[in-house]
PDB file of C-alpha atoms and ligand atoms in Angstrom:
ATOM      1  CA  SER A 225     209.335 121.365 -85.287  1.00  0.00           C
ATOM      2  CA  GLU A 226     208.209 117.783 -84.479  1.00  0.00           C
ATOM      3  CA  ARG A 227     210.227 114.775 -85.769  1.00  0.00           C
ATOM      4  CA  THR A 228     209.161 111.179 -86.302  1.00  0.00           C
ATOM      5  CA  TYR A 229     210.986 108.010 -87.048  1.00  0.00           C
ATOM      6  CA  ILE A 230     209.642 106.212 -90.152  1.00  0.00           C
ATOM      7  CA  MET A 231     211.047 102.867 -91.237  1.00  0.00           C
ATOM      8  CA  ILE A 232     210.391 100.773 -94.414  1.00  0.00           C
ATOM      9  CA  LYS A 233     210.474  97.133 -93.251  1.00  0.00           C
ATOM     10  CA  PRO A 234     212.255  94.361 -95.178  1.00  0.00           C
ATOM     11  CA  ASP A 235     209.135  93.484 -97.179  1.00  0.00           C
ATOM     12  CA  GLY A 236     208.697  97.125 -98.286  1.00  0.00           C
ATOM     13  CA  VAL A 237     212.273  97.059 -99.485  1.00  0.00           C
ATOM     14  CA  GLN A 238     211.918  93.722-101.208  1.00  0.00           C
ATOM     15  CA  ARG A 239     208.642  94.727-102.872  1.00  0.00           C
ATOM     16  CA  GLY A 240     210.115  97.837-104.416  1.00  0.00           C
ATOM     17  CA  LEU A 241     208.068 100.267-102.336  1.00  0.00           C
ATOM     18  CA  VAL A 242     210.940 102.486-101.131  1.00  0.00           C
ATOM     19  CA  GLY A 243     210.473 105.223-103.674  1.00  0.00           C
ATOM     20  CA  GLU A 244     206.617 105.234-103.272  1.00  0.00           C
ATOM     21  CA  ILE A 245     206.832 105.550 -99.441  1.00  0.00           C
ATOM     22  CA  ILE A 246     209.436 108.341 -99.581  1.00  0.00           C
ATOM     23  CA  LYS A 247     207.459 110.095-102.226  1.00  0.00           C
ATOM     24  CA  ARG A 248     204.305 110.270 -99.999  1.00  0.00           C
ATOM     25  CA  PHE A 249     206.251 111.919 -97.176  1.00  0.00           C
ATOM     26  CA  GLU A 250     208.093 114.334 -99.493  1.00  0.00           C
ATOM     27  CA  THR A 251     205.006 115.462-101.407  1.00  0.00           C
ATOM     28  CA  ARG A 252     203.023 115.893 -98.260  1.00  0.00           C
ATOM     29  CA  GLY A 253     205.572 118.593 -97.263  1.00  0.00           C
ATOM     30  CA  PHE A 254     207.711 116.878 -94.629  1.00  0.00           C
ATOM     31  CA  LYS A 255     211.389 117.587 -94.448  1.00  0.00           C
ATOM     32  CA  LEU A 256     213.689 114.583 -94.751  1.00  0.00           C
ATOM     33  CA  ILE A 257     216.429 114.917 -92.137  1.00  0.00           C
ATOM     34  CA  ALA A 258     217.991 111.482 -92.057  1.00  0.00           C
ATOM     35  CA  LEU A 259     217.953 108.329 -94.328  1.00  0.00           C
ATOM     36  CA  LYS A 260     219.920 105.065 -94.507  1.00  0.00           C
ATOM     37  CA  LEU A 261     219.661 101.417 -95.489  1.00  0.00           C
ATOM     38  CA  VAL A 262     220.433  99.139 -92.542  1.00  0.00           C
ATOM     39  CA  HIS A 263     220.402  95.381 -92.063  1.00  0.00           C
ATOM     40  CA  ALA A 264     219.666  95.469 -88.344  1.00  0.00           C
ATOM     41  CA  THR A 265     220.660  92.691 -85.928  1.00  0.00           C
ATOM     42  CA  PRO A 266     218.194  90.963 -83.813  1.00  0.00           C
ATOM     43  CA  GLU A 267     219.703  92.643 -80.645  1.00  0.00           C
ATOM     44  CA  HIS A 268     219.075  96.032 -82.202  1.00  0.00           C
ATOM     45  CA  LEU A 269     215.524  95.124 -83.191  1.00  0.00           C
ATOM     46  CA  GLU A 270     214.737  93.843 -79.717  1.00  0.00           C
ATOM     47  CA  LYS A 271     215.637  97.317 -78.371  1.00  0.00           C
ATOM     48  CA  HIS A 272     213.400  99.056 -80.941  1.00  0.00           C
ATOM     49  CA  TYR A 273     210.494  96.701 -80.152  1.00  0.00           C
ATOM     50  CA  ALA A 274     211.247  96.455 -76.380  1.00  0.00           C
ATOM     51  CA  ASP A 275     207.667  97.323 -75.445  1.00  0.00           C
ATOM     52  CA  LEU A 276     206.411  94.199 -77.220  1.00  0.00           C
ATOM     53  CA  LYS A 277     208.773  91.701 -75.576  1.00  0.00           C
ATOM     54  CA  GLY A 278     206.469  88.861 -74.187  1.00  0.00           C
ATOM     55  CA  LYS A 279     203.950  88.964 -76.933  1.00  0.00           C
ATOM     56  CA  GLY A 280     203.429  85.712 -78.865  1.00  0.00           C
ATOM     57  CA  PHE A 281     204.441  87.211 -82.160  1.00  0.00           C
ATOM     58  CA  PHE A 282     207.602  88.847 -80.772  1.00  0.00           C
ATOM     59  CA  PRO A 283     210.143  86.266 -81.988  1.00  0.00           C
ATOM     60  CA  GLY A 284     208.486  86.170 -85.454  1.00  0.00           C
ATOM     61  CA  LEU A 285     208.532  89.937 -85.555  1.00  0.00           C
ATOM     62  CA  ILE A 286     212.212  90.009 -84.800  1.00  0.00           C
ATOM     63  CA  LYS A 287     213.004  87.350 -87.422  1.00  0.00           C
ATOM     64  CA  TYR A 288     210.953  89.190 -90.111  1.00  0.00           C
ATOM     65  CA  MET A 289     212.514  92.569 -89.222  1.00  0.00           C
ATOM     66  CA  ALA A 290     216.150  91.061 -89.314  1.00  0.00           C
ATOM     67  CA  SER A 291     215.510  89.116 -92.554  1.00  0.00           C
ATOM     68  CA  GLY A 292     216.817  91.992 -94.774  1.00  0.00           C
ATOM     69  CA  PRO A 293     217.701  95.621 -94.912  1.00  0.00           C
ATOM     70  CA  VAL A 294     215.234  98.288 -93.806  1.00  0.00           C
ATOM     71  CA  VAL A 295     215.189 102.053 -94.729  1.00  0.00           C
ATOM     72  CA  ALA A 296     215.478 104.102 -91.636  1.00  0.00           C
ATOM     73  CA  MET A 297     214.326 107.648 -91.934  1.00  0.00           C
ATOM     74  CA  VAL A 298     213.515 110.790 -89.901  1.00  0.00           C
ATOM     75  CA  TRP A 299     210.884 113.150 -91.128  1.00  0.00           C
ATOM     76  CA  GLN A 300     210.166 116.587 -89.657  1.00  0.00           C
ATOM     77  CA  GLY A 301     207.197 118.855 -89.894  1.00  0.00           C
ATOM     78  CA  LEU A 302     203.781 119.910 -88.425  1.00  0.00           C
ATOM     79  CA  ASP A 303     202.280 117.162 -86.163  1.00  0.00           C
ATOM     80  CA  ALA A 304     204.821 114.647 -87.864  1.00  0.00           C
ATOM     81  CA  VAL A 305     204.163 111.812 -85.302  1.00  0.00           C
ATOM     82  CA  LYS A 306     200.404 111.692 -85.629  1.00  0.00           C
ATOM     83  CA  THR A 307     200.272 112.456 -89.256  1.00  0.00           C
ATOM     84  CA  GLY A 308     202.873 109.867 -90.115  1.00  0.00           C
ATOM     85  CA  ARG A 309     200.772 107.202 -88.279  1.00  0.00           C
ATOM     86  CA  VAL A 310     197.705 108.349 -90.365  1.00  0.00           C
ATOM     87  CA  MET A 311     199.659 108.014 -93.563  1.00  0.00           C
ATOM     88  CA  LEU A 312     200.802 104.501 -92.597  1.00  0.00           C
ATOM     89  CA  GLY A 313     197.358 103.264 -91.731  1.00  0.00           C
ATOM     90  CA  ALA A 314     196.161 100.932 -89.043  1.00  0.00           C
ATOM     91  CA  THR A 315     198.551  98.221 -87.720  1.00  0.00           C
ATOM     92  CA  ASN A 316     196.517  95.545 -89.373  1.00  0.00           C
ATOM     93  CA  PRO A 317     196.347  96.340 -93.086  1.00  0.00           C
ATOM     94  CA  LEU A 318     192.900  94.693 -93.367  1.00  0.00           C
ATOM     95  CA  ALA A 319     191.717  97.523 -91.255  1.00  0.00           C
ATOM     96  CA  SER A 320     193.761 100.316 -93.007  1.00  0.00           C
ATOM     97  CA  SER A 321     191.847 102.767 -95.114  1.00  0.00           C
ATOM     98  CA  PRO A 322     192.641 102.932 -98.843  1.00  0.00           C
ATOM     99  CA  GLY A 323     194.822 105.846 -99.453  1.00  0.00           C
ATOM    100  CA  THR A 324     197.122 104.894 -96.581  1.00  0.00           C
ATOM    101  CA  ILE A 325     200.353 103.148 -97.294  1.00  0.00           C
ATOM    102  CA  ARG A 326     199.220  99.818 -95.568  1.00  0.00           C
ATOM    103  CA  GLY A 327     195.773 100.259 -97.063  1.00  0.00           C
ATOM    104  CA  ASP A 328     197.205 100.532-100.565  1.00  0.00           C
ATOM    105  CA  TYR A 329     199.962  97.982-100.432  1.00  0.00           C
ATOM    106  CA  ALA A 330     199.638  95.390 -97.606  1.00  0.00           C
ATOM    107  CA  LEU A 331     197.317  92.635 -96.476  1.00  0.00           C
ATOM    108  CA  SER A 332     198.828  91.094 -93.330  1.00  0.00           C
ATOM    109  CA  VAL A 333     199.763  92.441 -89.898  1.00  0.00           C
ATOM    110  CA  GLY A 334     202.888  90.295 -89.955  1.00  0.00           C
ATOM    111  CA  ARG A 335     203.967  91.973 -93.278  1.00  0.00           C
ATOM    112  CA  ASN A 336     202.816  95.615 -92.930  1.00  0.00           C
ATOM    113  CA  ILE A 337     205.767  97.157 -94.823  1.00  0.00           C
ATOM    114  CA  CYS A 338     206.371 100.258 -92.532  1.00  0.00           C
ATOM    115  CA  HIS A 339     206.810 101.590 -89.073  1.00  0.00           C
ATOM    116  CA  GLY A 340     206.107 104.967 -87.603  1.00  0.00           C
ATOM    117  CA  SER A 341     206.796 106.263 -84.103  1.00  0.00           C
ATOM    118  CA  ASP A 342     203.571 106.279 -81.865  1.00  0.00           C
ATOM    119  CA  SER A 343     204.501 109.258 -79.542  1.00  0.00           C
ATOM    120  CA  VAL A 344     206.769 112.243 -79.639  1.00  0.00           C
ATOM    121  CA  GLU A 345     208.755 110.621 -76.754  1.00  0.00           C
ATOM    122  CA  ASN A 346     209.113 107.401 -78.512  1.00  0.00           C
ATOM    123  CA  ALA A 347     210.185 109.124 -81.748  1.00  0.00           C
ATOM    124  CA  GLU A 348     213.079 110.837 -79.989  1.00  0.00           C
ATOM    125  CA  LYS A 349     214.108 107.414 -78.443  1.00  0.00           C
ATOM    126  CA  GLU A 350     213.903 105.745 -81.832  1.00  0.00           C
ATOM    127  CA  ILE A 351     215.868 108.501 -83.474  1.00  0.00           C
ATOM    128  CA  SER A 352     218.620 108.123 -81.004  1.00  0.00           C
ATOM    129  CA  LEU A 353     218.570 104.294 -81.311  1.00  0.00           C
ATOM    130  CA  TRP A 354     218.739 104.376 -85.159  1.00  0.00           C
ATOM    131  CA  PHE A 355     220.896 107.486 -85.734  1.00  0.00           C
ATOM    132  CA  PRO A 356     223.384 107.564 -82.846  1.00  0.00           C
ATOM    133  CA  GLU A 357     225.715 109.520 -85.213  1.00  0.00           C
ATOM    134  CA  GLY A 358     223.219 112.390 -85.244  1.00  0.00           C
ATOM    135  CA  ILE A 359     221.242 114.123 -87.914  1.00  0.00           C
ATOM    136  CA  VAL A 360     222.253 116.589 -90.719  1.00  0.00           C
ATOM    137  CA  GLN A 361     221.041 120.178 -90.430  1.00  0.00           C
ATOM    138  CA  TYR A 362     219.941 122.092 -93.452  1.00  0.00           C
ATOM    139  CA  THR A 363     217.319 124.691 -94.548  1.00  0.00           C
ATOM    140  CA  HIS A 364     214.250 123.354 -96.235  1.00  0.00           C
ATOM    141  CA  ASN A 365     213.407 126.024 -98.678  1.00  0.00           C
ATOM    142  CA  GLN A 366     209.978 124.551 -99.438  1.00  0.00           C
ATOM    143  CA  ALA A 367     208.927 124.995 -95.835  1.00  0.00           C
ATOM    144  CA  ILE A 368     207.615 128.611 -96.315  1.00  0.00           C
ATOM    145  CA  TRP A 369     205.051 127.142 -98.850  1.00  0.00           C
ATOM    146  CA  VAL A 370     203.875 124.363 -96.698  1.00  0.00           C
ATOM    147  CA  PHE A 371     203.439 126.037 -93.256  1.00  0.00           C
ATOM    148  CA  GLU A 372     201.765 129.447 -92.417  1.00  0.00           C
TER     149      GLU A 372
HETATM  150  P1  LIG B  34     204.866  99.640 -85.900  1.00  0.00           P
HETATM  151  O1  LIG B  34     204.727 100.936 -86.633  1.00  0.00           O
HETATM  152  O2  LIG B  34     205.611  98.553 -86.608  1.00  0.00           O
HETATM  153  O3  LIG B  34     205.408  99.887 -84.486  1.00  0.00           O
HETATM  154  O4  LIG B  34     203.408  99.153 -85.749  1.00  0.00           O
HETATM  155  P2  LIG B  34     202.266  99.671 -84.819  1.00  0.00           P
HETATM  156  O5  LIG B  34     202.815 100.647 -83.901  1.00  0.00           O
HETATM  157  O6  LIG B  34     201.088  99.943 -85.692  1.00  0.00           O
HETATM  158  O7  LIG B  34     201.958  98.362 -84.018  1.00  0.00           O
HETATM  159  P3  LIG B  34     202.710  97.717 -82.692  1.00  0.00           P
HETATM  160  O8  LIG B  34     203.788  98.616 -82.252  1.00  0.00           O
HETATM  161  O9  LIG B  34     201.680  97.339 -81.699  1.00  0.00           O
HETATM  162  O10 LIG B  34     203.305  96.391 -83.302  1.00  0.00           O
HETATM  163  C1  LIG B  34     204.578  96.470 -84.007  1.00  0.00           C
HETATM  164  C2  LIG B  34     204.532  95.520 -85.171  1.00  0.00           C
HETATM  165  O11 LIG B  34     204.384  94.174 -84.642  1.00  0.00           O
HETATM  166  C3  LIG B  34     203.392  95.689 -86.123  1.00  0.00           C
HETATM  167  O12 LIG B  34     203.596  96.668 -87.099  1.00  0.00           O
HETATM  168  C4  LIG B  34     203.308  94.340 -86.709  1.00  0.00           C
HETATM  169  O13 LIG B  34     204.328  94.193 -87.784  1.00  0.00           O
HETATM  170  C5  LIG B  34     203.667  93.421 -85.610  1.00  0.00           C
HETATM  171  N1  LIG B  34     202.386  92.920 -84.887  1.00  0.00           N
HETATM  172  C6  LIG B  34     201.618  93.594 -84.103  1.00  0.00           C
HETATM  173  N2  LIG B  34     200.587  92.874 -83.640  1.00  0.00           N
HETATM  174  C7  LIG B  34     200.783  91.635 -84.270  1.00  0.00           C
HETATM  175  C8  LIG B  34     200.060  90.425 -84.264  1.00  0.00           C
HETATM  176  O14 LIG B  34     199.084  90.294 -83.710  1.00  0.00           O
HETATM  177  N3  LIG B  34     200.603  89.441 -85.142  1.00  0.00           N
HETATM  178  C9  LIG B  34     201.668  89.509 -85.880  1.00  0.00           C
HETATM  179  N4  LIG B  34     202.065  88.577 -86.605  1.00  0.00           N
HETATM  180  N5  LIG B  34     202.417  90.781 -85.831  1.00  0.00           N
HETATM  181  C10 LIG B  34     201.955  91.771 -85.090  1.00  0.00           C
HETATM  182 MG1  LIG B  35     204.538 100.587 -82.790  1.00  0.00          MG
END
């Protein structure tokens, strides 16, 4: 089934929100299929955010994302891309609903603690970029209780 790339940004790691964010995806019923802590280089982050090159905030975004380690993850399950984005909340945390990750833990668009792929196509690109070594295969025994 569908996979999405979810990343806890350096502010999320520094603020001790790693467990909280993972917990939300786990308890929702998604299957964790990849996870690592990475201190990404600016070059790598420029590839990840290539679509935003040219925006005024781009240099600041790269500096922020390279300022410390991130948690890179792949989650799999029903409608993972769209549902993942709903769980993160709007890009600008001031517009994110309470109950979303950004709506519960963030205030500023430049410090919005998490990333989620915005399409199935971009999810697959981001998974290849962040996990070139590939992904573990295993049976998620909970799945029969989560999906019909
Ligand atoms: P990501 O999940 O991180 O990709 O966020 P998004 O898909 O909701 O937004 P988008 O891809 O358009 O922007 C990527 C990131 O750039 C955002 O999450 C913000 O951290 C940052 N960003 C976007 N717009 C602005 C802006 O107007 N100002 C600043 N400072 N940062 C911005
Ligand atoms: Mg985006």
